[in-house]
Structure formats: structure tokens, C-alpha cells
Short mmCIF file of C-alpha atoms in Angstrom, two decimals:
data_model
loop_
_atom_site.label_atom_id
_atom_site.label_comp_id
_atom_site.label_asym_id
_atom_site.label_seq_id
_atom_site.Cartn_x
_atom_site.Cartn_y
_atom_site.Cartn_z
CA UNK O 322 17.64 -4.33 14.62
CA UNK O 323 14.74 -2.28 13.24
CA UNK O 324 11.47 -3.89 14.35
CA UNK O 325 7.91 -2.88 13.49
CA UNK O 326 4.99 -3.95 15.71
CA UNK O 327 1.42 -4.50 14.44
CA UNK O 328 1.66 -1.86 11.68
CA UNK O 329 -1.58 -0.26 10.45
CA UNK O 330 -1.28 2.51 7.86
CA UNK O 331 -4.77 1.90 6.44
CA UNK O 332 -7.62 4.43 6.81
CA UNK O 333 -9.93 1.98 8.63
CA UNK O 334 -9.69 -0.94 11.04
CA UNK O 335 -12.04 -2.97 8.92
CA UNK O 336 -12.26 -5.74 6.32
CA UNK O 337 -13.66 -3.18 3.83
CA UNK O 338 -12.56 0.30 2.76
CA UNK O 339 -16.01 1.94 2.89
CA UNK O 340 -17.15 1.10 6.45
CA UNK O 341 -15.80 0.38 9.91
CA UNK O 342 -13.76 2.40 12.42
CA UNK O 343 -11.95 5.25 10.65
CA UNK O 344 -8.65 6.83 11.67
CA UNK O 345 -8.76 9.89 13.92
CA UNK O 346 -4.99 10.41 13.80
CA UNK O 347 -2.54 9.96 10.92
CA UNK O 348 0.30 7.43 11.14
CA UNK O 349 3.26 8.75 13.10
CA UNK O 350 5.57 8.43 10.09
CA UNK O 351 4.77 8.20 6.36
CA UNK O 352 5.05 4.66 5.03
CA UNK O 353 7.68 5.70 2.48
CA UNK O 354 9.89 7.12 5.25
CA UNK O 355 10.32 3.82 7.09
CA UNK O 356 13.94 2.75 7.54
CA UNK O 357 15.04 -0.70 6.35
CA UNK O 358 13.30 -3.27 8.56
CA UNK O 359 14.75 -6.48 9.93
CA UNK O 360 11.48 -7.90 11.26
CA UNK O 361 7.77 -7.15 11.42
CA UNK O 362 6.05 -8.56 14.53
CA UNK O 363 2.32 -9.38 14.54
CA UNK O 364 0.60 -10.09 17.87
CA UNK O 365 -2.86 -11.16 16.61
CA UNK O 366 -5.25 -10.95 13.69
CA UNK O 367 -7.77 -8.23 14.62
CA UNK O 368 -8.13 -5.49 12.03
CA UNK O 369 -6.65 -2.76 14.21
CA UNK O 370 -3.45 -4.84 14.47
CA UNK O 371 -3.23 -6.79 11.20
CA UNK O 372 -3.94 -4.60 8.16
CA UNK O 373 -3.84 -6.35 4.79
CA UNK O 374 -2.79 -3.31 2.63
CA UNK O 375 -0.04 -2.40 5.09
CA UNK O 376 1.32 -5.95 5.23
CA UNK O 377 1.32 -6.18 1.43
CA UNK O 378 3.09 -2.83 1.07
CA UNK O 379 5.82 -3.59 3.61
CA UNK O 380 6.40 -7.33 3.29
CA UNK O 381 4.25 -8.72 0.49
CA UNK O 382 3.20 -8.11 -3.10
CA UNK O 383 3.86 -4.37 -2.93
CA UNK O 384 7.40 -4.65 -1.55
CA UNK O 385 10.59 -5.42 -3.41
CA UNK O 386 11.78 -8.93 -2.44
CA UNK O 387 15.20 -7.61 -1.47
CA UNK O 388 13.63 -5.23 1.09
CA UNK O 389 11.09 -7.56 2.68
CA UNK O 390 11.59 -8.04 6.43
CA UNK O 391 11.13 -11.32 8.23
CA UNK O 392 7.50 -11.47 9.41
CA UNK O 393 7.08 -13.01 12.86
CA UNK O 394 3.64 -14.20 13.97
CA UNK O 395 2.00 -16.52 16.48
CA UNK O 396 0.93 -19.95 15.22
CA UNK O 397 -1.56 -20.17 12.37
CA UNK O 398 -0.71 -17.19 10.16
CA UNK O 399 1.55 -18.68 7.49
CA UNK O 400 -1.23 -19.42 5.01
CA UNK O 401 -2.82 -15.97 5.35
CA UNK O 402 0.57 -14.28 4.98
CA UNK O 403 1.54 -16.23 1.91
CA UNK O 404 -1.74 -15.26 0.24
CA UNK O 405 -0.52 -11.67 0.60
CA UNK O 406 2.79 -12.58 -1.04
CA UNK O 407 4.67 -12.46 2.27
CA UNK O 408 7.86 -14.49 2.60
CA UNK O 409 9.72 -15.27 4.81
CA UNK O 410 7.32 -15.97 7.69
CA UNK O 411 8.28 -17.40 11.07
CA UNK O 412 5.54 -18.66 13.41
CA UNK O 413 6.17 -18.92 17.15
CA UNK O 414 4.23 -20.71 19.85
CA UNK O 415 4.17 -19.37 23.38
CA UNK O 416 7.63 -19.71 24.88
CA UNK O 417 9.36 -20.15 21.50
CA UNK O 418 12.14 -17.81 20.38
CA UNK O 419 14.14 -16.83 17.33
CA UNK O 420 17.37 -14.92 16.94
CA UNK O 421 18.01 -12.05 14.53
CA UNK O 422 21.63 -11.38 13.71
CA UNK O 423 24.10 -11.80 16.51
CA UNK O 424 22.32 -10.16 19.43
CA UNK O 425 18.53 -9.81 19.04
CA UNK O 426 16.25 -12.46 20.52
CA UNK O 427 12.46 -12.42 20.08
CA UNK O 428 10.23 -14.60 22.26
CA UNK O 429 6.45 -15.06 21.97
CA UNK O 430 4.71 -15.04 25.36
CA UNK O 431 1.10 -15.62 26.48
CA UNK O 432 -1.34 -12.78 27.04
CA UNK O 433 -5.13 -12.81 27.56
CA UNK O 434 -6.90 -12.13 24.30
CA UNK O 435 -8.48 -13.91 21.29
CA UNK O 436 -8.47 -13.97 17.47
CA UNK O 437 -11.00 -13.66 14.65
CA UNK O 438 -11.10 -12.01 11.21
CA UNK O 439 -14.38 -13.49 9.92
CA UNK O 440 -17.53 -15.18 11.19
CA UNK O 441 -16.00 -18.63 10.76
CA UNK O 442 -12.42 -18.42 12.06
CA UNK O 443 -12.65 -17.48 15.74
CA UNK O 444 -9.72 -18.97 17.65
CA UNK O 445 -8.09 -20.62 14.64
CA UNK O 446 -4.93 -18.55 15.11
CA UNK O 447 -2.90 -17.90 18.23
CA UNK O 448 -2.22 -14.50 19.81
CA UNK O 449 0.76 -13.39 21.86
CA UNK O 450 2.94 -10.66 23.27
CA UNK O 451 6.66 -10.42 22.55
CA UNK O 452 9.78 -10.07 24.67
CA UNK O 453 12.65 -8.56 22.69
CA UNK O 454 16.21 -8.72 24.00
CA UNK O 455 18.98 -6.92 22.15
CA UNK O 456 22.45 -5.88 23.26
CA UNK O 457 21.49 -5.99 26.93
CA UNK O 458 18.19 -4.13 26.44
CA UNK O 459 14.93 -5.96 27.24
CA UNK O 460 11.45 -4.86 26.15
CA UNK O 461 7.97 -6.36 26.41
CA UNK O 462 5.26 -5.54 23.88
CA UNK O 463 1.86 -6.71 25.05
CA UNK O 464 -0.31 -6.39 21.96
CA UNK O 465 -3.85 -6.62 23.35
CA UNK O 466 -4.65 -8.26 26.67
CA UNK O 467 -7.03 -8.28 29.55
CA UNK O 468 -5.55 -8.27 33.03
CA UNK O 469 -4.60 -11.75 34.25
CA UNK O 470 -2.26 -13.33 36.76
CA UNK O 471 -0.04 -14.45 33.89
CA UNK O 472 1.61 -11.03 34.05
CA UNK O 473 3.05 -11.98 37.44
CA UNK O 474 4.29 -15.30 36.04
CA UNK O 475 5.87 -13.52 33.09
CA UNK O 476 7.39 -10.89 35.38
CA UNK O 477 9.25 -13.54 37.33
CA UNK O 478 11.01 -14.67 34.14
CA UNK O 479 11.62 -11.38 32.27
CA UNK O 480 12.25 -8.76 34.97
CA UNK O 481 13.95 -6.38 35.03
CA UNK O 482 12.53 -4.77 31.88
CA UNK O 483 13.86 -1.61 30.26
CA UNK O 484 10.59 -0.97 28.42
CA UNK O 485 7.02 -2.24 28.84
CA UNK O 486 4.67 -1.34 25.97
CA UNK O 487 1.16 -1.71 27.40
CA UNK O 488 -2.31 -1.01 25.94
CA UNK O 489 -4.36 1.54 27.89
CA UNK O 490 -7.46 1.99 25.67
CA UNK O 491 -10.50 0.13 24.26
CA UNK O 492 -11.86 -0.92 27.67
CA UNK O 493 -15.53 0.12 27.98
CA UNK O 494 -18.02 -1.31 28.78
CA UNK O 495 -16.20 -3.40 31.36
CA UNK O 496 -18.74 -6.24 31.42
CA UNK O 497 -17.85 -6.93 27.78
CA UNK O 498 -14.23 -5.81 27.46
CA UNK O 499 -12.74 -6.91 30.79
CA UNK O 500 -11.52 -10.27 29.48
CA UNK O 501 -9.91 -8.76 26.39
CA UNK O 502 -8.61 -5.24 27.11
CA UNK O 503 -7.11 -3.70 30.23
CA UNK O 504 -8.28 -0.33 31.45
CA UNK O 505 -5.60 2.17 32.57
CA UNK O 506 -5.79 1.10 36.21
CA UNK O 507 -5.18 -2.52 35.21
CA UNK O 508 -2.31 -1.45 32.95
CA UNK O 509 -0.63 0.04 36.04
CA UNK O 510 -1.16 -3.29 37.83
CA UNK O 511 0.37 -5.09 34.85
CA UNK O 512 3.43 -2.84 34.94
CA UNK O 513 3.93 -3.64 38.61
CA UNK O 514 3.35 -7.37 38.03
CA UNK O 515 6.01 -7.35 35.31
CA UNK O 516 8.55 -6.11 37.85
CA UNK O 517 7.84 -2.38 37.93
CA UNK O 518 11.10 -1.44 36.24
CA UNK O 519 12.01 0.61 33.20
CA UNK O 520 9.80 2.85 31.09
CA UNK O 521 6.07 2.18 30.74
CA UNK O 522 4.83 3.18 27.27
CA UNK O 523 1.03 3.58 27.07
CA UNK O 524 -0.39 2.74 23.63
CA UNK O 525 -3.58 1.54 21.89
CA UNK O 526 -5.64 4.71 22.20
CA UNK O 527 -6.49 7.81 20.17
CA UNK O 528 -6.48 6.35 16.65
CA UNK O 529 -9.65 4.27 16.20
CA UNK O 530 -12.95 4.48 18.09
CA UNK O 531 -13.36 0.82 18.99
CA UNK O 532 -15.24 0.96 22.30
CA UNK O 533 -17.39 3.28 24.43
CA UNK O 534 -14.89 5.42 26.37
CA UNK O 535 -14.05 8.91 25.03
CA UNK O 536 -11.12 8.87 22.61
CA UNK O 537 -8.96 11.09 24.84
CA UNK O 538 -9.83 9.51 28.21
CA UNK O 539 -7.16 6.75 28.48
CA UNK O 540 -4.12 9.04 29.03
CA UNK O 541 -5.96 11.02 31.70
CA UNK O 542 -6.92 7.90 33.64
CA UNK O 543 -3.49 6.34 33.14
CA UNK O 544 -1.69 9.35 34.61
CA UNK O 545 -4.11 9.45 37.53
CA UNK O 546 -3.69 5.72 38.26
CA UNK O 547 0.10 6.03 37.94
CA UNK O 548 0.14 8.86 40.46
CA UNK O 549 -2.18 6.98 42.83
CA UNK O 550 0.23 4.02 42.73
CA UNK O 551 3.08 6.40 43.68
CA UNK O 552 5.19 5.33 40.74
CA UNK O 553 7.99 7.61 39.49
CA UNK O 554 6.43 10.07 36.99
CA UNK O 555 9.49 9.93 34.73
CA UNK O 556 8.86 6.23 34.08
CA UNK O 557 5.50 6.83 32.36
CA UNK O 558 5.47 7.81 28.69
CA UNK O 559 2.23 8.22 26.77
CA UNK O 560 3.57 9.37 23.41
CA UNK O 561 1.92 11.82 21.11
CA UNK O 562 1.42 10.39 17.64
CA UNK O 563 4.76 10.56 15.86
CA UNK O 564 6.78 11.31 19.00
CA UNK O 565 10.17 9.62 19.35
CA UNK O 566 12.05 8.67 22.48
CA UNK O 567 15.65 7.49 22.52
CA UNK O 568 16.55 5.19 25.41
CA UNK O 569 20.03 4.50 26.66
CA UNK O 570 21.45 3.09 29.87
CA UNK O 571 20.42 5.39 32.70
CA UNK O 572 19.09 8.23 30.53
CA UNK O 573 16.24 9.00 28.16
CA UNK O 574 15.87 11.69 25.56
CA UNK O 575 12.60 12.81 24.00
CA UNK O 576 12.66 14.11 20.44
CA UNK O 577 9.60 15.85 19.01
CA UNK O 578 8.75 16.31 15.34
CA UNK O 579 10.61 19.61 15.21
CA UNK O 580 13.82 18.05 16.47
CA UNK O 581 13.81 19.69 19.92
CA UNK O 582 15.17 17.55 22.75
CA UNK O 583 13.95 17.63 26.34
CA UNK O 584 15.13 15.64 29.33
#
């Protein structure tokens, strides 16, 4: 199955086009080059994760009905999605699952975050991470989350993972961001709490300036924390924008934009 997570092709993470955090890196792939999609997964409603023009182009008023993917969200998004012309929509509460085709299972799981798109709708929608299981492969996509003991609880039910997609940016100042976004050191703790298996993919950095840390600091701190934890270096992947990695049982292959492969 082809799945797309929290897609944002817009120029700003903002409710308006003329103000708000602007992109510092282009999307990894042009919108028109996307393959056919089976599902689009949304973790929460913040503007750097839920972009109205992108949703409309892929699954709503700008997309041909025959090519619209199923849109999967936490609870509370159906009305907003339908105002964008999106259909079908499937809402999941924490612990609820759906099945795509014969072998792909998607489960919404709790993380530590919050929701709001306006001054009046804080907490009216749910947020979540997703566990995706397909043909014996199991991945966890966190969305946004602060560190919490729930990672250990989740790890007991989902380990071993083949892939853990964890946010490593948007963490300073800690007094304000601690409850909502992990720093790189906490992302390493989360990886271990989830079972410490498979590839750790560090994301949520380098595109929008959302918080106070330098734009290029998260990968440096993540690699340092990973080394300090004595974790295998080959299990950490912090992709360049547009980089592709192909995973298979027991091996990985990295493909760059020029088509060169490295072990």
C-alpha cells in the first residue's frame, strides 16, 4: 500500500499565505510526481501537519474522485475534511484499527500532544500516532509528541518494530515545549522504550522554523545522543530532504536523488 503521512506541500505552516513560518526546504518530491495513493494519514491538526491546499489537491476538491485516497484521521476531523471536499474519511480513536486490502492494518495509538487550528477550537479534535503493519513489516509513525511513559506501554504491545519514525526537532525552549515535542535525547529514549529494534528515522526538522533551536541542530544532537546510548549506528537514519531508503528483511538500501545506491 502507498501511504502518505501528514503531507504539507504549501509554502507556509500558517492559516494565511502571506505570514507565518515559511519553508526553508522544498518538498522531497513534486506533488505531481506522487504515485497512486491508497491512504493519507493525518496525526493532528497543527498547520505544519495538516495543510488545507495540500489536502484539497490530493484528496479533495482539486483531485479527481477516482484518484482520491482514503483519508485516515483521529476523531473529530470528518466535518473539516468534508468542507475541503474530502471523501472517504475514516476516523479512529486510540486503539482502533482499519484494514486496507488484504494485508495492511493501520492502528491509531496515543501520543503526548494537543490540537488547535484557531482561537476557539483547542482540544476539540484528537491527535495520535499510527502503527502500520503490512506483509510482516511493522512501522510506528509518531507525529508530534513529548516524551511520556506511554512509549513504554506501547512498546510492550508493538515490539519488535522494523521502523520507528520519530520527531527530533521543535523542542526549545524546554520549559514551554517539553510537554509537546521531544528533543533528540528524548527521541533516543523513545526508541529504546519502543523496543529498540529496527530503523529509527529522525524527522520533523529543517523545513519550518517553529521554535528557538537552530534549524540544523537536531541531527547533530540526535547523532550525539545515539552514540552516547551505544546504539548501532546503522540503525539511525536522518534523511536528507528527498532521500529514499528501501527496507527489506535483513538489509537496507539507500537511494539518493541521482540514483546511486550505498549500503
